[in-house]
Each structure stands twice: as structure tokens, then as C-alpha cells.
Tab-separated table of C-alpha atoms in Angstrom:
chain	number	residue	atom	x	y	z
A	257	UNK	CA	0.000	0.000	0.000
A	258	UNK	CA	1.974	3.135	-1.287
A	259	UNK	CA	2.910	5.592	0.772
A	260	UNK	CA	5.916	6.687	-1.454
A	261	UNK	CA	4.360	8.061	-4.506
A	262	UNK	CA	6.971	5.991	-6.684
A	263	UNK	CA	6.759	2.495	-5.151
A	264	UNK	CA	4.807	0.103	-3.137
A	265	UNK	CA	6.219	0.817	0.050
A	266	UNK	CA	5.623	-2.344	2.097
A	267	UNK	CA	5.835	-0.908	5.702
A	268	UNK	CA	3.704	2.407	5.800
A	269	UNK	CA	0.419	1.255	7.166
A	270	UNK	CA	1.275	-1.390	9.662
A	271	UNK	CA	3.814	0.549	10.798
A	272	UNK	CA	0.871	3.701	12.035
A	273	UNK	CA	-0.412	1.110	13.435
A	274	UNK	CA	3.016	-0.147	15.527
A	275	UNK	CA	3.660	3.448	15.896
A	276	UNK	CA	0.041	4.136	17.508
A	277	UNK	CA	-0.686	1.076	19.714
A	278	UNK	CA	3.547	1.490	21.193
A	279	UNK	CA	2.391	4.899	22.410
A	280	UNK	CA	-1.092	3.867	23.747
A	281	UNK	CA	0.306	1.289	26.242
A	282	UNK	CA	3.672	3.397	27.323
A	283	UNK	CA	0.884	6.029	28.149
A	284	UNK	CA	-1.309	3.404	30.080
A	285	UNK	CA	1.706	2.040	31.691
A	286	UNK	CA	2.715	5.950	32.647
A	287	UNK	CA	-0.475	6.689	33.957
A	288	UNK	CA	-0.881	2.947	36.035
A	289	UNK	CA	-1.687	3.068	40.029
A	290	UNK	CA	0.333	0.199	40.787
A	291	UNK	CA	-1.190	-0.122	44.419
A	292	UNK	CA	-4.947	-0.697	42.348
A	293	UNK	CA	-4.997	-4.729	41.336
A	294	UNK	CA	-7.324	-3.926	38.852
A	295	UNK	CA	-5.174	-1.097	37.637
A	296	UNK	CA	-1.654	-3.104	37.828
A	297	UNK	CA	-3.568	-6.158	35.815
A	298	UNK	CA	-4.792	-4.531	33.069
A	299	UNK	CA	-1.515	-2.179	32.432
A	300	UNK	CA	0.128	-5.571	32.654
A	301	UNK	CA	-2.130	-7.264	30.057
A	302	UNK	CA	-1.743	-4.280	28.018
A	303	UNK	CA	2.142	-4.656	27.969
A	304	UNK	CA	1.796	-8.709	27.199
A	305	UNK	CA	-0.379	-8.694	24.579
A	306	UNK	CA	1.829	-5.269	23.105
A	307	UNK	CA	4.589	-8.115	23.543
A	308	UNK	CA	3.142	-11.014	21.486
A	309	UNK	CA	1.926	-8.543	18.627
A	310	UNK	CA	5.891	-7.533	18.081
A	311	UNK	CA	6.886	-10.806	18.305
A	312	UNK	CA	4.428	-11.895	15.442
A	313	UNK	CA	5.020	-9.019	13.762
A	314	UNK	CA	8.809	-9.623	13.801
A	315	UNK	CA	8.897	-12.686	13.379
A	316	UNK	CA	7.051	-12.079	10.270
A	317	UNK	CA	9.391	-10.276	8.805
A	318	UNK	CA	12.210	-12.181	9.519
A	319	UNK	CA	11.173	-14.947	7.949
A	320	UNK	CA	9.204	-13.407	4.425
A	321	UNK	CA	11.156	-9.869	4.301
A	322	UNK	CA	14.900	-10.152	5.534
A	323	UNK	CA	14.999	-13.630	3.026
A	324	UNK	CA	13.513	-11.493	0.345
A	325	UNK	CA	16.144	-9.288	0.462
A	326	UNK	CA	19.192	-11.424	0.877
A	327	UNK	CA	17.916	-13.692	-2.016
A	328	UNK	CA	18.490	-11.031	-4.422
A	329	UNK	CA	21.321	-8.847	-2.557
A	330	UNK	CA	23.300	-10.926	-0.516
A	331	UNK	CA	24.457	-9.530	2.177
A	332	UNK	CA	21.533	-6.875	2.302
A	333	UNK	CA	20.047	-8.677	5.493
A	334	UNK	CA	23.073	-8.550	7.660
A	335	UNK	CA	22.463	-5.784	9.986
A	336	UNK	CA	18.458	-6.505	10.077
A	337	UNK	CA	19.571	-10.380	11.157
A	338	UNK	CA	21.557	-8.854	13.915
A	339	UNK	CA	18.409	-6.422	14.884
A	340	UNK	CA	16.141	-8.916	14.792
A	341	UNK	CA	18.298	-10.758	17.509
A	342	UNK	CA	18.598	-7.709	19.751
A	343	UNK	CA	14.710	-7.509	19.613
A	344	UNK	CA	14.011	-10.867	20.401
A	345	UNK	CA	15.735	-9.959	23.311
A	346	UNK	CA	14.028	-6.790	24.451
A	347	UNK	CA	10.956	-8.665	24.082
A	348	UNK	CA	12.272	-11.506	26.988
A	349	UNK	CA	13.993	-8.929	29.123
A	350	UNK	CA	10.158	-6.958	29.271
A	351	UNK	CA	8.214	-9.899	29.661
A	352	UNK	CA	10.569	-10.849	32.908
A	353	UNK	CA	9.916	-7.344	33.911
A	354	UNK	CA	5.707	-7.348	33.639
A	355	UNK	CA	6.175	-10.810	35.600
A	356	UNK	CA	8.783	-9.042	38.201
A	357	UNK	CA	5.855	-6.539	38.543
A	358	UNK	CA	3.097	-8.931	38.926
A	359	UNK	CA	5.238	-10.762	41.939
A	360	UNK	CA	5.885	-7.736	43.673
A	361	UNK	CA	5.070	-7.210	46.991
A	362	UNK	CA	3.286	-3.747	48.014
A	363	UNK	CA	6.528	-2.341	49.578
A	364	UNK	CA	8.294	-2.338	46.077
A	365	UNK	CA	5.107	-2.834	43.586
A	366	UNK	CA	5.658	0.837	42.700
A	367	UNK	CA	9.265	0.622	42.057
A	368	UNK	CA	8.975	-2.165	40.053
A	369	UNK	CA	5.915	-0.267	38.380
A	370	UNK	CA	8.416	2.735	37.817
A	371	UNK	CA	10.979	0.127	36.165
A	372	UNK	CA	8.248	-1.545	33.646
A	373	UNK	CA	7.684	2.103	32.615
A	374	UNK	CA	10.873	3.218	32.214
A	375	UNK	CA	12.526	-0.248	30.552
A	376	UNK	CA	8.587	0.239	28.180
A	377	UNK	CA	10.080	3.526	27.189
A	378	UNK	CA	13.216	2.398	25.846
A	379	UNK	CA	11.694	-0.570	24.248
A	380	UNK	CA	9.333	2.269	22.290
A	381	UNK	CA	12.424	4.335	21.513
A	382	UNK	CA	14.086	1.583	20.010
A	383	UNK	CA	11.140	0.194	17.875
A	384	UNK	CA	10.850	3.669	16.517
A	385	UNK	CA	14.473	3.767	15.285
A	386	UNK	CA	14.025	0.292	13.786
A	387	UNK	CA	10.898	0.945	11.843
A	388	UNK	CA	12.776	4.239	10.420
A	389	UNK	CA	15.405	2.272	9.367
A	390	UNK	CA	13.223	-0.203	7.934
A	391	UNK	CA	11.240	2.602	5.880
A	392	UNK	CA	14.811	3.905	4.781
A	393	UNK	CA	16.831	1.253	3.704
A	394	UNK	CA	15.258	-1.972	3.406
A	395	UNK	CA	12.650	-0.697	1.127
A	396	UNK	CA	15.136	0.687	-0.787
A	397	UNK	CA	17.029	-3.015	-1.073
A	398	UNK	CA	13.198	-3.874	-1.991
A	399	UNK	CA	12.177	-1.149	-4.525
A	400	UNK	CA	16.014	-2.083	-6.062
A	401	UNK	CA	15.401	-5.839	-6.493
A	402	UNK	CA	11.484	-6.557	-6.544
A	403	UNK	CA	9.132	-5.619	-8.548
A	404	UNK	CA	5.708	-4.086	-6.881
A	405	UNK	CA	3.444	-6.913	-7.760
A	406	UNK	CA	6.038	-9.213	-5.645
A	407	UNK	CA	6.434	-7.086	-2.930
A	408	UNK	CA	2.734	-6.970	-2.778
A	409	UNK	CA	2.645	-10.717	-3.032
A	410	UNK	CA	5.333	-10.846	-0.143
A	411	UNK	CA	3.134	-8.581	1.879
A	412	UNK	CA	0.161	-10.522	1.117
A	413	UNK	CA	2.335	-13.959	2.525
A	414	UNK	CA	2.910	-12.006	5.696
A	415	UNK	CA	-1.079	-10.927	6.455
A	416	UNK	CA	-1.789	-15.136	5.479
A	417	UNK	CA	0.217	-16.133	7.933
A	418	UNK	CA	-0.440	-13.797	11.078
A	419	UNK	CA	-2.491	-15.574	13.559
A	420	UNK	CA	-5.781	-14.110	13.801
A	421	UNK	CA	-5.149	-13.255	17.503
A	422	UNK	CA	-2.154	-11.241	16.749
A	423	UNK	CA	-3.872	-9.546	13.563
A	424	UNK	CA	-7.105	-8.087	15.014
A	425	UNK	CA	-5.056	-5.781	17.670
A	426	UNK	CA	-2.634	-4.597	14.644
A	427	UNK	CA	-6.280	-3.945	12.576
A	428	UNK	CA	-7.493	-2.463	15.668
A	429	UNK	CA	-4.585	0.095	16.195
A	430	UNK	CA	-3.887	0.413	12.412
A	431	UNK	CA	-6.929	1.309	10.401
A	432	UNK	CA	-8.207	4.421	12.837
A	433	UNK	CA	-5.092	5.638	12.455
A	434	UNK	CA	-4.709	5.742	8.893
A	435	UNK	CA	-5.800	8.633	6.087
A	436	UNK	CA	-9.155	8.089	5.261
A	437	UNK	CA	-7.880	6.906	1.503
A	438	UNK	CA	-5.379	5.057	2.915
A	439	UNK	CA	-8.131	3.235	5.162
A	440	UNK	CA	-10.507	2.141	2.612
A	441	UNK	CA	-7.941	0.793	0.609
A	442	UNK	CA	-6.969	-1.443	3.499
A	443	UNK	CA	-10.243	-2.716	3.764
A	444	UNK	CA	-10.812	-3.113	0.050
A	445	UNK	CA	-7.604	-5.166	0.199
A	446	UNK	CA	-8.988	-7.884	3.115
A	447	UNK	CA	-12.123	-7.899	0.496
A	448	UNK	CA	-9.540	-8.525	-2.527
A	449	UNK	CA	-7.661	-11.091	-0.688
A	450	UNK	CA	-10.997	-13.192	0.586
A	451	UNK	CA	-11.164	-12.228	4.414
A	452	UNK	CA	-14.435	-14.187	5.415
A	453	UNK	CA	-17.657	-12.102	5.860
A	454	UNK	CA	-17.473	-13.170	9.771
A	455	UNK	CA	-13.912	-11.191	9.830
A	456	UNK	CA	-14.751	-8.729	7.663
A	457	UNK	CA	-17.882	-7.872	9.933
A	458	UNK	CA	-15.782	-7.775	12.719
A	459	UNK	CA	-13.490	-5.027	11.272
A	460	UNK	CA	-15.992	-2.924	10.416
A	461	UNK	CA	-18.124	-3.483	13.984
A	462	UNK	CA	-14.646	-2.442	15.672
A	463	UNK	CA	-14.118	0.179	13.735
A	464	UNK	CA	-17.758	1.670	13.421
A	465	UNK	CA	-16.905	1.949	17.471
A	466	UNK	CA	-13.987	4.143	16.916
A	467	UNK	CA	-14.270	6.285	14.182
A	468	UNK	CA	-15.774	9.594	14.412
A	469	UNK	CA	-19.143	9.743	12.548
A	470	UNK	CA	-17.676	11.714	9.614
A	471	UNK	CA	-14.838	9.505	9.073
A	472	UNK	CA	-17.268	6.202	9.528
A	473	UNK	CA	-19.514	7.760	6.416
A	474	UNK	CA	-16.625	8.237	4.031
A	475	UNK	CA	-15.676	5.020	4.618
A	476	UNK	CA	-18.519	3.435	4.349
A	477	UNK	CA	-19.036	5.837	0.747
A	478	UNK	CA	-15.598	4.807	-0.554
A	479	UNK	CA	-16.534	0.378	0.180
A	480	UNK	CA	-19.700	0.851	-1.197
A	481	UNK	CA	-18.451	2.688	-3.992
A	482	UNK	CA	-14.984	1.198	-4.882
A	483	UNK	CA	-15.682	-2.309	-3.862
């Protein structure tokens, strides 16, 4: 789905979506009274399930992208390889941090609360950086050596093989949070690519609950009328 007005550029959409639902938990997490169970177990649930989405996600693109890219520049992959190891291990070191939280006693629950946050904020920080670098220079190892119809088809490999449990909260953070063109073109693309009319209903229930009347019409105008 192009962002770049030249090429398909494989990461612009799901990456609003990374972009959006990163800052919604590091806020929750901010704003968290760890002394409140309820409070501590949602923020917590918040930060696992954030978790599991980047590891699909990454894992995702380790195994359709970086191989794309190597099999027609070897060598191109190196540095992402060598990311994708480092974030792996982000991913463990915060997950052993939400369960240090969740064992904490209530004369260090805050402390530990503090140390999510702050370890979350650095986890952000560096997600942000990779996705940049992502935009920047893998897409331009892709744009060099693939045509758009087979990054599309690369793209379309990924989506196939996302568990549906990991997919619906990247849908949910993504598609509010995209242009309104942008976001009927999403849409028309699960249509294209034969998402059932149970998952397709779902989409649109979710998102009927989050868009802003105005936005919900022209999207509903642009499905009825593209699609």
C-alpha cells in the first residue's frame, strides 16, 4: 500500500499502526496506580499482549522480508539479522519485567511499576528507530530488487500467515489511524484477498466503534463505492 508516490512501500500502514498502539500502552503504563490490582492487571495485560503482537510481527518479517532481500542482494540482510536478535531480546527482558511486577510485593510494587515504565520507554524508543530504518533502507534493497506486484505478493504472505489473535489488535490500532484513503484501501484489500464475511464484519463493527461519525460515512461511501 503506497505511501511513497513511486513504489509500493511495504511498511507504511502497519507501521501507524506499531507506531500508535507502542504509544497507547507506554501512556497506560505511565499513567498505572500500581497499588490498584485492577489497575496493575490490566496495564500488565496491556504490555503482554503489546509483547506477542511484536513478536508476530517480527517474526514475520524475519522470515518473508529479511529472506527477500538477501535472495536477491546478498548480504543486504546482515544488519536486520543482527536487529532482529537484539529484539528478540528486548521482548524476553520486558516480559521478565511485567512478571517481576506482577510478583511484587506492596513495599516495592511501585518501584517495580516505575521500572516496567521506564525499561517500556526504551523498548518504544528503540522500535521507533528500527521501523525508520526499515522505511529507509530496506525498502530501498526492496524497490532495487522486486518488482511491486512481488512485494505486494510478499506482503500478502505475511497478512496469510499472522495468527488471527495477533492480527485483530494490529487492525485495531492500524486502520483508525490511517488517512481516510489510505483506510478504505486497506479494507478493500482484506475484500480482494478473501477475508471471510465473519472477519470482515468484525473489522468494520470495531471500527464503526472508533471512528468519528464523519470519518465512519466516508468510509462506508468509498466500500460501497470502490468495492
Amino acid at each position: 500500500m503506497p505511501a511513497n508516490d513511486r513504489r509500493y512501500d511495504i511498511y507504511a500502514l502497519i507501521h501507524k499502526g506499531l507506531r500508535a498502539y507502542l504509544s497507547h500502552v507506554l501512556l497506560e503504563v505511565g499513567r498505572t496506580d500500581w497499588s490498584c490490582a485492577a489497575n496493575r492487571g490490566s496495564s500488565l495485560q496491556s504490555v503482554r499482549e503489546l509483547l506477542e503482537v511484536c513478536e508476530a510481527h517480527l517474526l514475520q518479517k524475519h522470515d518473508r522480508i529479511l529472506p527477500a532481500m538477501e535472495a536477491r542482494r546478498p548480504g543486504a540482510s546482515k544488519e536486520a539479522q543482527l536487529s532482529y536478535q537484539e529484539h528478540r531480546h528486548a521482548i524476553n527482558q520486558l516480559q521478565d519485567v511485567a512478571a517481576t511486577v506482577e510478583a511484587a510485593n506492596h513495599y516495592n510494587r511501585e518501584s517495580a511499576g516505575e521500572w516496567l515504565y521506564r525499561e517500556l520507554a526504551l523498548f518504544v524508543a528503540d522500535n521507533l528507530e528500527l521501523m525508520a530504518t526499515e522505511e529507509r533502507y530496506n525498502n530501498r534493497v526492496l524497490w532495487d530488487t522486486h518488482s511491486d506486484a512481488e512485494i505486494i505478493e510478499i506482503e500478502q504472505q505475511m497478512l496469510a500467515a499472522m495468527p488471527a489473535e495477533r492480527m485483530l489488535p494490529l487492525v485495531r490500532w492500524t486502520v483508525p489511524n490511517l488517512a481516510p484513503d489510505e483506510r478504505a484501501l486497506m479494507l478493500g484489500e482484506m475484500l480482494r484477498e478473501g477475508a471471510s464475511a465473519e472477519v470482515f464484519d468484525c473489522v468494520l463493527a470495531m471500527l464503526r466503534a472508533l471512528l468519528p461519525p464523519k470519518e465512519w460515512g466516508r468510509l462506508t461511501l468509498a466500500l460501497s463505492t470502490r468495492y
